[in-house]
Short mmCIF file of C-alpha atoms in Angstrom, two decimals:
data_model
loop_
_atom_site.label_atom_id
_atom_site.label_comp_id
_atom_site.label_asym_id
_atom_site.label_seq_id
_atom_site.Cartn_x
_atom_site.Cartn_y
_atom_site.Cartn_z
CA UNK A 1 -5.20 3.58 -49.93
CA UNK A 2 -8.07 5.59 -51.31
CA UNK A 3 -6.30 8.79 -50.24
CA UNK A 4 -5.99 10.09 -53.82
CA UNK A 5 -9.61 10.36 -53.68
CA UNK A 6 -9.29 13.31 -51.39
CA UNK A 7 -8.17 15.58 -54.14
CA UNK A 8 -11.68 15.74 -55.42
CA UNK A 9 -13.01 17.15 -52.07
CA UNK A 10 -13.08 20.83 -50.94
CA UNK A 11 -10.16 21.59 -48.30
CA UNK A 12 -12.70 21.22 -45.44
CA UNK A 13 -13.96 17.95 -46.63
CA UNK A 14 -10.61 16.73 -47.40
CA UNK A 15 -9.43 17.45 -43.84
CA UNK A 16 -12.52 15.64 -42.23
CA UNK A 17 -11.93 12.64 -44.66
CA UNK A 18 -8.31 12.48 -43.82
CA UNK A 19 -9.12 12.74 -39.96
CA UNK A 20 -11.65 9.95 -40.32
CA UNK A 21 -9.32 7.72 -42.27
CA UNK A 22 -6.62 8.43 -39.45
CA UNK A 23 -9.02 7.68 -36.75
CA UNK A 24 -10.11 4.28 -38.54
CA UNK A 25 -6.54 3.41 -38.85
CA UNK A 26 -5.92 4.10 -35.15
CA UNK A 27 -8.80 1.86 -34.12
CA UNK A 28 -7.76 -0.97 -36.34
CA UNK A 29 -4.34 -0.88 -34.60
CA UNK A 30 -6.17 -0.64 -31.32
CA UNK A 31 -8.04 -3.85 -32.02
CA UNK A 32 -4.82 -5.49 -33.22
CA UNK A 33 -3.02 -4.28 -30.17
CA UNK A 34 -0.06 -2.79 -32.24
CA UNK A 35 0.83 0.20 -29.88
CA UNK A 36 3.51 1.65 -32.27
CA UNK A 37 1.39 1.52 -35.24
CA UNK A 38 -1.59 3.11 -33.32
CA UNK A 39 0.56 5.91 -31.80
CA UNK A 40 1.74 6.53 -35.41
CA UNK A 41 -1.80 6.80 -36.61
CA UNK A 42 -2.68 9.25 -33.95
CA UNK A 43 0.49 11.22 -34.42
CA UNK A 44 -0.46 11.65 -38.01
CA UNK A 45 -3.50 13.48 -36.86
CA UNK A 46 -1.50 16.20 -35.04
CA UNK A 47 -2.52 18.66 -37.55
CA UNK A 48 -6.20 18.54 -36.88
CA UNK A 49 -7.58 21.75 -35.37
CA UNK A 50 -7.98 20.86 -31.80
CA UNK A 51 -10.95 22.88 -31.18
CA UNK A 52 -12.88 21.18 -33.98
CA UNK A 53 -15.16 18.37 -33.63
CA UNK A 54 -12.54 16.08 -35.19
CA UNK A 55 -9.93 17.43 -32.92
CA UNK A 56 -11.96 16.73 -29.80
CA UNK A 57 -12.42 13.09 -30.99
CA UNK A 58 -8.66 12.78 -31.82
CA UNK A 59 -7.87 14.11 -28.10
CA UNK A 60 -10.06 11.40 -26.82
CA UNK A 61 -8.59 8.64 -29.02
CA UNK A 62 -5.02 9.75 -27.84
CA UNK A 63 -6.26 9.54 -24.21
CA UNK A 64 -7.65 6.21 -24.56
CA UNK A 65 -4.46 5.02 -26.13
CA UNK A 66 -2.37 6.56 -23.15
CA UNK A 67 -4.81 4.67 -20.76
CA UNK A 68 -4.13 1.42 -22.59
CA UNK A 69 -0.44 2.09 -22.26
CA UNK A 70 -0.51 2.78 -18.55
CA UNK A 71 0.27 6.45 -19.14
CA UNK A 72 -2.38 7.92 -16.98
CA UNK A 73 -1.05 11.41 -16.59
CA UNK A 74 -0.87 11.72 -20.42
CA UNK A 75 -4.42 10.59 -20.69
CA UNK A 76 -5.53 13.29 -18.41
CA UNK A 77 -3.46 15.97 -20.13
CA UNK A 78 -5.15 14.87 -23.58
CA UNK A 79 -8.61 15.50 -22.08
CA UNK A 80 -8.27 18.26 -19.63
CA UNK A 81 -8.92 21.09 -22.28
CA UNK A 82 -12.18 19.38 -22.99
CA UNK A 83 -13.36 19.37 -19.26
CA UNK A 84 -14.89 22.70 -19.39
CA UNK A 85 -17.47 21.62 -21.93
CA UNK A 86 -21.04 21.13 -20.72
CA UNK A 87 -23.28 18.33 -20.50
CA UNK A 88 -24.72 19.27 -24.02
CA UNK A 89 -21.30 18.17 -25.51
CA UNK A 90 -21.08 14.74 -27.02
CA UNK A 91 -17.73 14.29 -25.40
CA UNK A 92 -18.87 15.35 -21.92
CA UNK A 93 -19.26 11.59 -20.41
CA UNK A 94 -16.29 10.26 -22.28
CA UNK A 95 -14.03 12.93 -20.99
CA UNK A 96 -15.20 12.23 -17.34
CA UNK A 97 -15.01 8.49 -17.95
CA UNK A 98 -11.23 8.83 -19.20
CA UNK A 99 -10.49 10.81 -16.09
CA UNK A 100 -12.22 8.45 -13.78
CA UNK A 101 -10.27 5.64 -15.20
CA UNK A 102 -6.98 7.55 -14.92
CA UNK A 103 -7.77 8.66 -11.33
CA UNK A 104 -8.78 5.16 -10.28
CA UNK A 105 -5.70 3.54 -11.86
CA UNK A 106 -3.56 6.23 -9.75
CA UNK A 107 -5.60 5.19 -6.59
CA UNK A 108 -7.63 8.51 -6.45
CA UNK A 109 -10.83 6.63 -5.91
CA UNK A 110 -12.77 9.50 -4.50
CA UNK A 111 -11.97 11.52 -7.65
CA UNK A 112 -12.84 8.66 -9.97
CA UNK A 113 -16.25 8.47 -8.17
CA UNK A 114 -16.98 12.04 -8.69
CA UNK A 115 -16.20 11.84 -12.47
CA UNK A 116 -18.14 8.77 -12.94
CA UNK A 117 -21.29 10.38 -11.16
CA UNK A 118 -20.94 13.41 -13.48
CA UNK A 119 -20.45 10.99 -16.52
CA UNK A 120 -23.56 8.93 -15.66
CA UNK A 121 -25.71 12.15 -15.15
CA UNK A 122 -24.53 13.52 -18.24
CA UNK A 123 -25.28 10.69 -20.77
CA UNK A 124 -28.49 9.84 -22.33
CA UNK A 125 -28.91 5.98 -21.97
CA UNK A 126 -31.27 5.78 -24.91
CA UNK A 127 -28.77 7.51 -27.44
CA UNK A 128 -25.68 6.09 -26.02
CA UNK A 129 -26.38 2.54 -24.33
CA UNK A 130 -22.96 1.17 -24.89
CA UNK A 131 -21.31 4.09 -22.93
CA UNK A 132 -23.98 4.01 -20.32
CA UNK A 133 -23.24 0.26 -19.92
CA UNK A 134 -19.46 0.96 -19.62
CA UNK A 135 -20.02 3.71 -17.07
CA UNK A 136 -22.15 1.51 -14.76
CA UNK A 137 -19.63 -1.45 -15.11
CA UNK A 138 -16.95 0.94 -14.18
CA UNK A 139 -18.88 2.35 -11.29
CA UNK A 140 -19.21 -0.99 -9.89
CA UNK A 141 -15.53 -1.84 -10.18
CA UNK A 142 -14.62 1.22 -8.35
CA UNK A 143 -17.16 0.93 -5.54
CA UNK A 144 -16.79 -2.76 -4.92
CA UNK A 145 -13.31 -2.53 -3.13
CA UNK A 146 -14.27 0.31 -0.89
CA UNK A 147 -17.02 -1.73 0.67
CA UNK A 148 -20.00 -0.26 -1.04
CA UNK A 149 -21.02 -3.78 -2.16
CA UNK A 150 -24.77 -3.03 -2.56
CA UNK A 151 -24.34 0.05 -4.70
CA UNK A 152 -21.65 -1.88 -6.74
CA UNK A 153 -24.23 -4.68 -7.32
CA UNK A 154 -26.82 -2.08 -8.45
CA UNK A 155 -24.36 -0.76 -10.96
CA UNK A 156 -23.03 -4.03 -12.15
CA UNK A 157 -26.74 -5.05 -12.69
CA UNK A 158 -27.46 -2.08 -14.58
CA UNK A 159 -24.44 -2.65 -16.87
CA UNK A 160 -25.55 -6.17 -17.39
CA UNK A 161 -29.15 -5.17 -18.12
CA UNK A 162 -28.03 -2.60 -20.81
CA UNK A 163 -25.60 -4.98 -22.49
CA UNK A 164 -28.10 -7.64 -22.45
CA UNK A 165 -30.77 -5.48 -24.18
CA UNK A 166 -28.16 -4.51 -26.67
CA UNK A 167 -28.15 -8.21 -27.95
CA UNK A 168 -25.30 -9.54 -25.64
CA UNK A 169 -27.03 -12.65 -24.49
CA UNK A 170 -24.97 -12.97 -21.40
CA UNK A 171 -24.49 -9.44 -20.71
CA UNK A 172 -20.73 -9.55 -20.69
CA UNK A 173 -19.82 -6.86 -23.28
#
C-alpha cells in the first residue's frame, strides 16, 4: 500500500503522510458510497492530534460523513471545537457550512441562515471558488422555502456563475 515508505520519514512527516493517506482513503470511500469503509478509514485517523491542521481537517471529514449519514448532532459535535477559530482560519467557512447544513436538516432555518451568512462573509471567492459556489447554492435552498424568492434567485445565480466560470458549462456542479 505504500505505507512501508513511511519508515524513511521523520516521525512528524510520517504522521502527516499517514493522515493524508487516511484522508484520501476516506474520500475514495465517500465517492463510492461505502459508508462502513469510510467510517473505518476515518476511525483509523483517531490518533491524529485534534489541534493540528490535520486534526482539524479530519474533524471536518468526520462531520461531512455524519451529515451524509443523517447524523446531524454528531456532525455538529465534530466541528463545535473549531467554531471559535476566526475568519483567517482555512476551516472557518467550512465549519459554518456544516453547522448550517445540520441546522437546516433539523429545521433550524434561522440558525442555518446565520451560519451561511458568516461562511459567505468569511470565504475569499477567488481563492476558494468551489466553496463560494456551494455556499451560495445552499443559501438559495435555505431561503427559497421561506418565501425569500428574490434573494434565493440571487444566490442561485451567483452559484451558477461561479460554477460556470470554473468550467462547468451548465453551471450545475
